[in-house]
PDB file of C-alpha atoms in Angstrom:
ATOM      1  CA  UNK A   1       0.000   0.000   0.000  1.00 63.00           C
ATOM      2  CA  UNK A   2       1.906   3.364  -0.807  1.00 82.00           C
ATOM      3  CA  UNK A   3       1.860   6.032   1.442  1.00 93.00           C
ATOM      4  CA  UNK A   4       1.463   9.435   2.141  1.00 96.00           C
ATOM      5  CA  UNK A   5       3.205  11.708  -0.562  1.00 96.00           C
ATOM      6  CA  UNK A   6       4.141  15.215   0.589  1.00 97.00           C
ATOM      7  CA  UNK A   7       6.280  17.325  -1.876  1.00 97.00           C
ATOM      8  CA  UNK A   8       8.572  19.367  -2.431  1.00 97.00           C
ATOM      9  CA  UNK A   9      10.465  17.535   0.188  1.00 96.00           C
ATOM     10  CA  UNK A  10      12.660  20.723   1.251  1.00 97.00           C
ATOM     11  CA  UNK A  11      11.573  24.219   0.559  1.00 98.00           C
ATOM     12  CA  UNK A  12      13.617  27.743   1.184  1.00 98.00           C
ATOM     13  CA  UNK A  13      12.318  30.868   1.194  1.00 98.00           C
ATOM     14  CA  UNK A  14      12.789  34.467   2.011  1.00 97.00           C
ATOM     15  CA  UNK A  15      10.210  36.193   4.328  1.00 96.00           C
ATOM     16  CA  UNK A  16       7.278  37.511   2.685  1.00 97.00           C
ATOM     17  CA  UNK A  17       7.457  35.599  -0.024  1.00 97.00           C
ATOM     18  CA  UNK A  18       4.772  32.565  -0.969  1.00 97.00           C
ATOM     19  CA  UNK A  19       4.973  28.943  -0.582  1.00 98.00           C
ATOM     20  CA  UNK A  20       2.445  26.079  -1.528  1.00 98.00           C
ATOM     21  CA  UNK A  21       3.153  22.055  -0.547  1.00 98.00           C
ATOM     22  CA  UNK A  22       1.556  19.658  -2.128  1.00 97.00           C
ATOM     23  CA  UNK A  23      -0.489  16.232  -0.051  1.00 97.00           C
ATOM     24  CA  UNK A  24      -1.583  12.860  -1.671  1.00 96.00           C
ATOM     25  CA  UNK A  25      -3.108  10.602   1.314  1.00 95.00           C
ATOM     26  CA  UNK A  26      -3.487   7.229   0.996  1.00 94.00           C
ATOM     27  CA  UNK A  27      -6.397   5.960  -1.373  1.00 92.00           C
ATOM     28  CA  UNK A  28      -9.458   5.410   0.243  1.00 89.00           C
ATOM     29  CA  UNK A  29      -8.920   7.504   3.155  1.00 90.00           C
ATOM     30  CA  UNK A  30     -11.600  10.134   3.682  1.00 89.00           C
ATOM     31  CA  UNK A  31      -9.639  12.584   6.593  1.00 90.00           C
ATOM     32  CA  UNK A  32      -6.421  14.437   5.915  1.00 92.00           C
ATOM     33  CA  UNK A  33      -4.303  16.784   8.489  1.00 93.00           C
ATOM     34  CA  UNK A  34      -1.955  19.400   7.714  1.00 96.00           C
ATOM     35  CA  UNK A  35       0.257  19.586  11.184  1.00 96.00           C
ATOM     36  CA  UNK A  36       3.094  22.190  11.704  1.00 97.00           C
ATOM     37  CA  UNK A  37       6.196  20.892  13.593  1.00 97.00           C
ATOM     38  CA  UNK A  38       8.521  23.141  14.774  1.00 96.00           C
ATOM     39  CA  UNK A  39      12.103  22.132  16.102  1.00 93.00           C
ATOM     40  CA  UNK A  40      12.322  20.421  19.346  1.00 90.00           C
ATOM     41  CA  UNK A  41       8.248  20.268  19.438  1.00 93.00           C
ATOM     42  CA  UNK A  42       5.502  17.727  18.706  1.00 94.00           C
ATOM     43  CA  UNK A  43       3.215  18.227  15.671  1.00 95.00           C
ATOM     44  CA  UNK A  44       0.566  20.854  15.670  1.00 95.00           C
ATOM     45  CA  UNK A  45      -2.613  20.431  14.142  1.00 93.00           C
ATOM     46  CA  UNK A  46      -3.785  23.527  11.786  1.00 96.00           C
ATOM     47  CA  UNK A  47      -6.743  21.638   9.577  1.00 94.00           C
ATOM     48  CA  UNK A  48      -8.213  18.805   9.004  1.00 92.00           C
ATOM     49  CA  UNK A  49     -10.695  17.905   6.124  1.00 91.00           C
ATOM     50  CA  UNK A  50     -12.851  15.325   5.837  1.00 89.00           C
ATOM     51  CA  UNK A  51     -13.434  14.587   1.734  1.00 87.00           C
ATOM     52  CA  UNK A  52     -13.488  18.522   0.668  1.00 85.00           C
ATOM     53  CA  UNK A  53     -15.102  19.631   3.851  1.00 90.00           C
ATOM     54  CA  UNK A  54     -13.100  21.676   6.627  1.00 91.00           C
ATOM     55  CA  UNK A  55     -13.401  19.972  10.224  1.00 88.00           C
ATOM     56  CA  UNK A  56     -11.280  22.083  12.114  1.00 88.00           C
ATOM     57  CA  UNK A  57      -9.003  25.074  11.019  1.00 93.00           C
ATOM     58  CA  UNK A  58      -9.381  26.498  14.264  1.00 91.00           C
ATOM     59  CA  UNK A  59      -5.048  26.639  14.552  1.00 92.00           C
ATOM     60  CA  UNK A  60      -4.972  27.766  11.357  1.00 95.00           C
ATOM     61  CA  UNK A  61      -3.466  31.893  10.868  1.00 95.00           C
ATOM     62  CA  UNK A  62      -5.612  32.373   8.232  1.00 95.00           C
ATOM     63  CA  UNK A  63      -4.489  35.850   8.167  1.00 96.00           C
ATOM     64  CA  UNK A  64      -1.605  34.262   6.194  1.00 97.00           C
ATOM     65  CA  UNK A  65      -2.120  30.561   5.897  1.00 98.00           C
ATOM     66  CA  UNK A  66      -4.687  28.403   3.302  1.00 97.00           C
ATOM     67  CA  UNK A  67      -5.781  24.793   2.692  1.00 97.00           C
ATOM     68  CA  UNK A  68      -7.809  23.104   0.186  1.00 95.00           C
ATOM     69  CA  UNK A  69      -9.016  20.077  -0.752  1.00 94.00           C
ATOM     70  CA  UNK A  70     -10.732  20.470  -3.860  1.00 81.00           C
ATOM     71  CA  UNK A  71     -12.296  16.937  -5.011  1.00 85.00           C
ATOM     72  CA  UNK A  72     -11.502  15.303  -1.870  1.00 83.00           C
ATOM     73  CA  UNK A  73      -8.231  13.509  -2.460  1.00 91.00           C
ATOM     74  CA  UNK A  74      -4.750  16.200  -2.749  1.00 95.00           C
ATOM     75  CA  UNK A  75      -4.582  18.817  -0.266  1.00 97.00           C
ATOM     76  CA  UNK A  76      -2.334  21.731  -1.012  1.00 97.00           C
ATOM     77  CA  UNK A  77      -1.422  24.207   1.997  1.00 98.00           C
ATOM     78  CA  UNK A  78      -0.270  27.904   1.055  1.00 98.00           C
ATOM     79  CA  UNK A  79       1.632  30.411   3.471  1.00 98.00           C
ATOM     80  CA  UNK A  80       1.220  33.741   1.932  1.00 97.00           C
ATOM     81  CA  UNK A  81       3.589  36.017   3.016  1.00 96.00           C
ATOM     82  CA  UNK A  82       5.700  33.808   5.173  1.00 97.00           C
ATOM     83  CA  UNK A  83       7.520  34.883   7.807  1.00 97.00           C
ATOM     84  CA  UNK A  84      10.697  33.499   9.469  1.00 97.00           C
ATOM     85  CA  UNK A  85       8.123  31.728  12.641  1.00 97.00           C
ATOM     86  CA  UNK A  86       6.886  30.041  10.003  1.00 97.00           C
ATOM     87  CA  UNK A  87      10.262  27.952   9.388  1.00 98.00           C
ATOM     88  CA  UNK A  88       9.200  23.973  10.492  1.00 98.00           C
ATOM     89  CA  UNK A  89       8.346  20.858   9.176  1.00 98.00           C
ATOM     90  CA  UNK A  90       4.907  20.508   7.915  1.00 98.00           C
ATOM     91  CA  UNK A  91       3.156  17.032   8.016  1.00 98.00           C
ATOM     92  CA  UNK A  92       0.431  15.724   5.825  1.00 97.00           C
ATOM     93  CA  UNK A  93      -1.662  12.662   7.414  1.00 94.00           C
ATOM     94  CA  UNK A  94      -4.431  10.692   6.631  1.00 92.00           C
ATOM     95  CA  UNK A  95      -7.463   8.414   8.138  1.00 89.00           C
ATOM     96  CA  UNK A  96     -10.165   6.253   7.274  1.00 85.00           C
ATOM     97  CA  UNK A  97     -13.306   7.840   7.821  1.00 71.00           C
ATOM     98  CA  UNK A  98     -15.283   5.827  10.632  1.00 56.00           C
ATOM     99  CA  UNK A  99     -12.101   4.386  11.172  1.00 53.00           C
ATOM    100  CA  UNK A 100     -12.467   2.834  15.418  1.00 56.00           C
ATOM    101  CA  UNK A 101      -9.450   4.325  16.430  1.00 59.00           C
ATOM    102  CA  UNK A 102      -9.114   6.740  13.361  1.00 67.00           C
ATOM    103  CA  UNK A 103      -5.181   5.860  13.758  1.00 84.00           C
ATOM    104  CA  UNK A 104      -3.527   8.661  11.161  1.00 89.00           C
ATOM    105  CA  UNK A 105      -1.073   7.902   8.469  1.00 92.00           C
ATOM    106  CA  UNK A 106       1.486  10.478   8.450  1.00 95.00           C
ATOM    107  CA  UNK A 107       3.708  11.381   5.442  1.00 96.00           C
ATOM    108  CA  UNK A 108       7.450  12.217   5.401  1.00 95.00           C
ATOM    109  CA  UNK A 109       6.952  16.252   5.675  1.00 97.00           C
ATOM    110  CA  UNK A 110       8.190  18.880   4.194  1.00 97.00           C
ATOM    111  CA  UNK A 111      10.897  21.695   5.502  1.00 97.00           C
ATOM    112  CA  UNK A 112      10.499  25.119   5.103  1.00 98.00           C
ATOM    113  CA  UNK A 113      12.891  27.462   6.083  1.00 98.00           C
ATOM    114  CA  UNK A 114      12.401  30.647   5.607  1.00 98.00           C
ATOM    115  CA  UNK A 115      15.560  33.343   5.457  1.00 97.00           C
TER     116      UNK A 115
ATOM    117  CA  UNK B   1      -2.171  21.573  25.180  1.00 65.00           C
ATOM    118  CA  UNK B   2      -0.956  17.851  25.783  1.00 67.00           C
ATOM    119  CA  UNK B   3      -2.084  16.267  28.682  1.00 86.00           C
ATOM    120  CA  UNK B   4       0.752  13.695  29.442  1.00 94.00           C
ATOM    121  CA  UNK B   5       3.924  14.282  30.936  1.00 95.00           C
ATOM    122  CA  UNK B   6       7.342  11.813  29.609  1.00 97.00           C
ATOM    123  CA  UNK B   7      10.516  12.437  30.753  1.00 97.00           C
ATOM    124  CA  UNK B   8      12.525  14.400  27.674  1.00 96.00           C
ATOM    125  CA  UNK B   9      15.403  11.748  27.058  1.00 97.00           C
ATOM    126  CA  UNK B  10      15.980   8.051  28.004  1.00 97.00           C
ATOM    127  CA  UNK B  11      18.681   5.878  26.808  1.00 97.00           C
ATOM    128  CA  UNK B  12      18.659   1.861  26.197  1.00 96.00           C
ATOM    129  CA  UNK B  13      21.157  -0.442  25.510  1.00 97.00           C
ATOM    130  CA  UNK B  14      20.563  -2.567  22.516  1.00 97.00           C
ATOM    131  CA  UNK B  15      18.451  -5.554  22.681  1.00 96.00           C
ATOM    132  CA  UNK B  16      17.524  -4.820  26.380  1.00 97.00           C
ATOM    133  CA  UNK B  17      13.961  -3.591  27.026  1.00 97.00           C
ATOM    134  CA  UNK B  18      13.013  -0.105  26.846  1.00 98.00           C
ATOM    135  CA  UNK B  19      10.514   0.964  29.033  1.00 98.00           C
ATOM    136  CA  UNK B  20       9.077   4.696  28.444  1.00 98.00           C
ATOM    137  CA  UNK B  21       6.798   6.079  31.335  1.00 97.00           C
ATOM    138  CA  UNK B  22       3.865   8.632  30.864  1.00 97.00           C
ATOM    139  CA  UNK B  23       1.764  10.785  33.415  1.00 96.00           C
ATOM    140  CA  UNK B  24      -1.909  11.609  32.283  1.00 94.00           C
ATOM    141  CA  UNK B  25      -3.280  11.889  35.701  1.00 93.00           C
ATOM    142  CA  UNK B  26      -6.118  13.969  34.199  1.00 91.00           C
ATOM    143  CA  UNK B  27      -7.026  11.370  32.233  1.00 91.00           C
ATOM    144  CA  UNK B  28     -11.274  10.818  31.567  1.00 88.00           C
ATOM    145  CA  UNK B  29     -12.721   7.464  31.672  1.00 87.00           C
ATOM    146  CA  UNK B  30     -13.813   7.515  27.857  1.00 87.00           C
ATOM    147  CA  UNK B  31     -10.346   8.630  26.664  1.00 89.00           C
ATOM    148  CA  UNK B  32      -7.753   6.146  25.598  1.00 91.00           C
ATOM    149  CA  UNK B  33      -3.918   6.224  25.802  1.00 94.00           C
ATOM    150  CA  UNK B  34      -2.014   6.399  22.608  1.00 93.00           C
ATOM    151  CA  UNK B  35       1.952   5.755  21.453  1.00 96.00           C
ATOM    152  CA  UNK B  36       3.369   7.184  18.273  1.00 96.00           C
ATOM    153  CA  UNK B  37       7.040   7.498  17.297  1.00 97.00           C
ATOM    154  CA  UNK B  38       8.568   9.620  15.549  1.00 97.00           C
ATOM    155  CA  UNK B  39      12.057   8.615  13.505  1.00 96.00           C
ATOM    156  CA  UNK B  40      14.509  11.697  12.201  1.00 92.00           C
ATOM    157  CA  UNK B  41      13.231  13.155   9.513  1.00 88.00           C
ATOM    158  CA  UNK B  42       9.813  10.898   9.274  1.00 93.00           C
ATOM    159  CA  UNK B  43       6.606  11.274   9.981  1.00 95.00           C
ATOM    160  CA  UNK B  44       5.190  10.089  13.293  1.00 95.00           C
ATOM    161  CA  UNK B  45       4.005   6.402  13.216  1.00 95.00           C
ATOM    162  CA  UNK B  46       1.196   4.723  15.019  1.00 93.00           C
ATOM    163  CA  UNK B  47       2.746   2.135  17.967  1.00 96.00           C
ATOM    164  CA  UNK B  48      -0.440   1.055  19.951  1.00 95.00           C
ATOM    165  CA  UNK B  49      -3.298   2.102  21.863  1.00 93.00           C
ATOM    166  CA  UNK B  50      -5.132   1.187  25.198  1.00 93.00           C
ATOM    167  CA  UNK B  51      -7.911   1.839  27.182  1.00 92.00           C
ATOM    168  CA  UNK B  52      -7.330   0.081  30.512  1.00 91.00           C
ATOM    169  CA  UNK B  53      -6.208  -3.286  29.577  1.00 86.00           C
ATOM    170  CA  UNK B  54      -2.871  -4.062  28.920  1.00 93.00           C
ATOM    171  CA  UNK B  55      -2.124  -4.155  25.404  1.00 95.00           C
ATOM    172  CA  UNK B  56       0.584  -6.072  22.816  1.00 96.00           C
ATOM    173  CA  UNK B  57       1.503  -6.053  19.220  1.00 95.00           C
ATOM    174  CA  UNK B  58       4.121  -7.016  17.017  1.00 94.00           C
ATOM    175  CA  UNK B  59       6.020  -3.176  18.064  1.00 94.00           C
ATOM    176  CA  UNK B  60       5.784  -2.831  21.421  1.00 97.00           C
ATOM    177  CA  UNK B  61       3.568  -3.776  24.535  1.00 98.00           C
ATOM    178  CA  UNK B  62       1.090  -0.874  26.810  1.00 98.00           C
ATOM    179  CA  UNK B  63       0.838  -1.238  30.364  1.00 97.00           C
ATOM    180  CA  UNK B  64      -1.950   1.076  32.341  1.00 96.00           C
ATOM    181  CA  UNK B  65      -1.759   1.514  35.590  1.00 96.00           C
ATOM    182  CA  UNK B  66      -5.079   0.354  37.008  1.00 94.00           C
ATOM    183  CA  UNK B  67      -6.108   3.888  38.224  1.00 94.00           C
ATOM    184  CA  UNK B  68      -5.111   4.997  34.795  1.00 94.00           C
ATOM    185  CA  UNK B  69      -3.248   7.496  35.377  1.00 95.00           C
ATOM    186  CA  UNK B  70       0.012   7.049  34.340  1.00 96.00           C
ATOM    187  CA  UNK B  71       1.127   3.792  31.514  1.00 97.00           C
ATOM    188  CA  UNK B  72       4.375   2.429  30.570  1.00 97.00           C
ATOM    189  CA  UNK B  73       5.321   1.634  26.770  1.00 98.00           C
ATOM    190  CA  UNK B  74       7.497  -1.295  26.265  1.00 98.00           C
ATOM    191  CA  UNK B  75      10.074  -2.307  23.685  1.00 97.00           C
ATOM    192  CA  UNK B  76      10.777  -5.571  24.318  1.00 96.00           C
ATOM    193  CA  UNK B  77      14.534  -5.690  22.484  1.00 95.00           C
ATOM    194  CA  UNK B  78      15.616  -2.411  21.328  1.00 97.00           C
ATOM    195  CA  UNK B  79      17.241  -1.928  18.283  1.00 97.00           C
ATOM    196  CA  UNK B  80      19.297   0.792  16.997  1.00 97.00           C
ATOM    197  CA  UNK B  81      16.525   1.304  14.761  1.00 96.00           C
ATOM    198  CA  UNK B  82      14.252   2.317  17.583  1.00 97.00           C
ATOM    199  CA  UNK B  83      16.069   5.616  18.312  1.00 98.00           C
ATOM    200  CA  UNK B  84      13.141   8.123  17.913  1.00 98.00           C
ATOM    201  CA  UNK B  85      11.146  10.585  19.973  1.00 97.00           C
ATOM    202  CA  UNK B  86       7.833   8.672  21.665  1.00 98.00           C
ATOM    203  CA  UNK B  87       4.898  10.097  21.929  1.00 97.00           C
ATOM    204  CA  UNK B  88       1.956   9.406  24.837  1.00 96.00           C
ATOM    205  CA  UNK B  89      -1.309  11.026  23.947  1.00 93.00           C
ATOM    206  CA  UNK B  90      -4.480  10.666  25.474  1.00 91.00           C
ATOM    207  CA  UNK B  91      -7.845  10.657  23.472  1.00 85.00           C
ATOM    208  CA  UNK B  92     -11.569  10.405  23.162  1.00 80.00           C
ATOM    209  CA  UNK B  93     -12.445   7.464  20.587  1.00 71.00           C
ATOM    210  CA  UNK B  94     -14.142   9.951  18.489  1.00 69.00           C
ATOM    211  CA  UNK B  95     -13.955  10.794  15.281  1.00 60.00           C
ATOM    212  CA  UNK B  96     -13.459  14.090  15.194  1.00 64.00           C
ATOM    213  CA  UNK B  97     -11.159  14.255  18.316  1.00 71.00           C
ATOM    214  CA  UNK B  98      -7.440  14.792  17.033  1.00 77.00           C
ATOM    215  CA  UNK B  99      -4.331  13.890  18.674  1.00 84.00           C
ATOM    216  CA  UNK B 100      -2.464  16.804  20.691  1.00 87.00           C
ATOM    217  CA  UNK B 101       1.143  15.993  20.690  1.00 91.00           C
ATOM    218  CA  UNK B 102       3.443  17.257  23.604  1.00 90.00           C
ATOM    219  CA  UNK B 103       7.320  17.578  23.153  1.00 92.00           C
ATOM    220  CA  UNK B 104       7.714  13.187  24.116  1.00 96.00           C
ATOM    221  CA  UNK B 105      11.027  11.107  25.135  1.00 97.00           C
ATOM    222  CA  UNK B 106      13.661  11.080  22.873  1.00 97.00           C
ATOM    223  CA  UNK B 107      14.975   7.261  23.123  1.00 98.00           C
ATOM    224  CA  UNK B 108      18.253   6.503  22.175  1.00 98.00           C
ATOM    225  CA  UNK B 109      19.078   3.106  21.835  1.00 97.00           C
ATOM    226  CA  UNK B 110      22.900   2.568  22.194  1.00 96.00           C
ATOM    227  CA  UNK B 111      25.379   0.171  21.269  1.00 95.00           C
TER     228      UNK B 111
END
């Protein structure tokens, strides 16, 4: 069964400029999660979908940060202007919906730094 | 914010047992105790979950304390390849509860 797919893989940037990454969950799986890891920390959630719908985007700075999920499979998540916080590892995972323990499948991320 | 506490490092010697502690003394009777690990530069990857019974797989082994409030994680023989940071969550069985991840142990399995 192949995995989550995150790319680019690596991404740098200078502040205030844009960035988009790029999520394929597994196939089949309904939920995906965009989580923001920075160094030294444990993942953060900022959104989850479930098909094309938003859950929760309540972590989300949506003064600068957006997520879709158009037909309910890729995900892309856009930081627009970034800024040098915004340097981390960002995490793509997916679920089964109605999964019993809803255990997530996590891709291999992708760092940003931003200079 | 997370609500377990693990200590921040722990080492093991190779193919002895590893045995990472967590505190969730908050814990609610409908929420169940969850292990992920996390390998450099990976994504974090499901170990095992409980809910008060002690639990094995093929990865590792869950011990809960019978007040619940604090479990142990157990590697049975520790490989070099299980140098990673561990992760104890606690979690309603719900859908659309998501996992909260706190800082975990970094285990390093030595030599």
């Amino acid at each position: 069964e192949a995995g989550v797919a995150q790319s680019p893989r690596y991404k740098i940037i200078e502040k205030r400029q844009s960035v988009a990454f790029w999520c394929n969950p597994i196939s089949g799986h309904a939920t995906l999660y965009w989580y923001q890891q920075i160094l030294g920390q444990g993942p953060k959630l900022l959104i989850q979908f479930q098909n094309n719908g938003v859950v929760d985007d309540s972590q989300l700075p949506k003064d600068r940060f957006s997520a879709e999920r158009l037909k309910g499979v890729d995900s892309t998540l856009k930081i627009q202007p970034a800024k040098l916080e915004d340097s981390a590892v960002y995490l793509c995972a997916s679920s089964l919906q109605g999964a019993s323990y809803n255990e997530q499948f996590f891709g291999p991320g992708t760092r940003l730094t931003v200079l | 914010d997370a609500k377990t506490t693990q200590p921040t490092s722990m080492d093991c010697a190779e193919g002895r047992a590893a045995n990472l502690p967590c505190n969730h003394s908050t814990i609610s009777g409908n929420e169940y105790v969850y292990w992920y690990r996390q390998i450099h530069s990976q994504g974090p990857q499901y170990i095992i979950h409980g809910l008060k019974n002690n639990e094995t797989n093929e990865m590792a082994s869950l011990i809960i304390t019978e007040d619940r409030k604090s479990s142990t994680l157990i590697l049975p023989h520790a490989t070099l390849r299980d140098t990673a940071v561990y992760y104890c969550i606690v979690r309603v069985e719900d859908y659309g509860q998501n996992f909260v991840f706190g800082p975990g142990t970094r285990l390093s399995v030595l030599p």
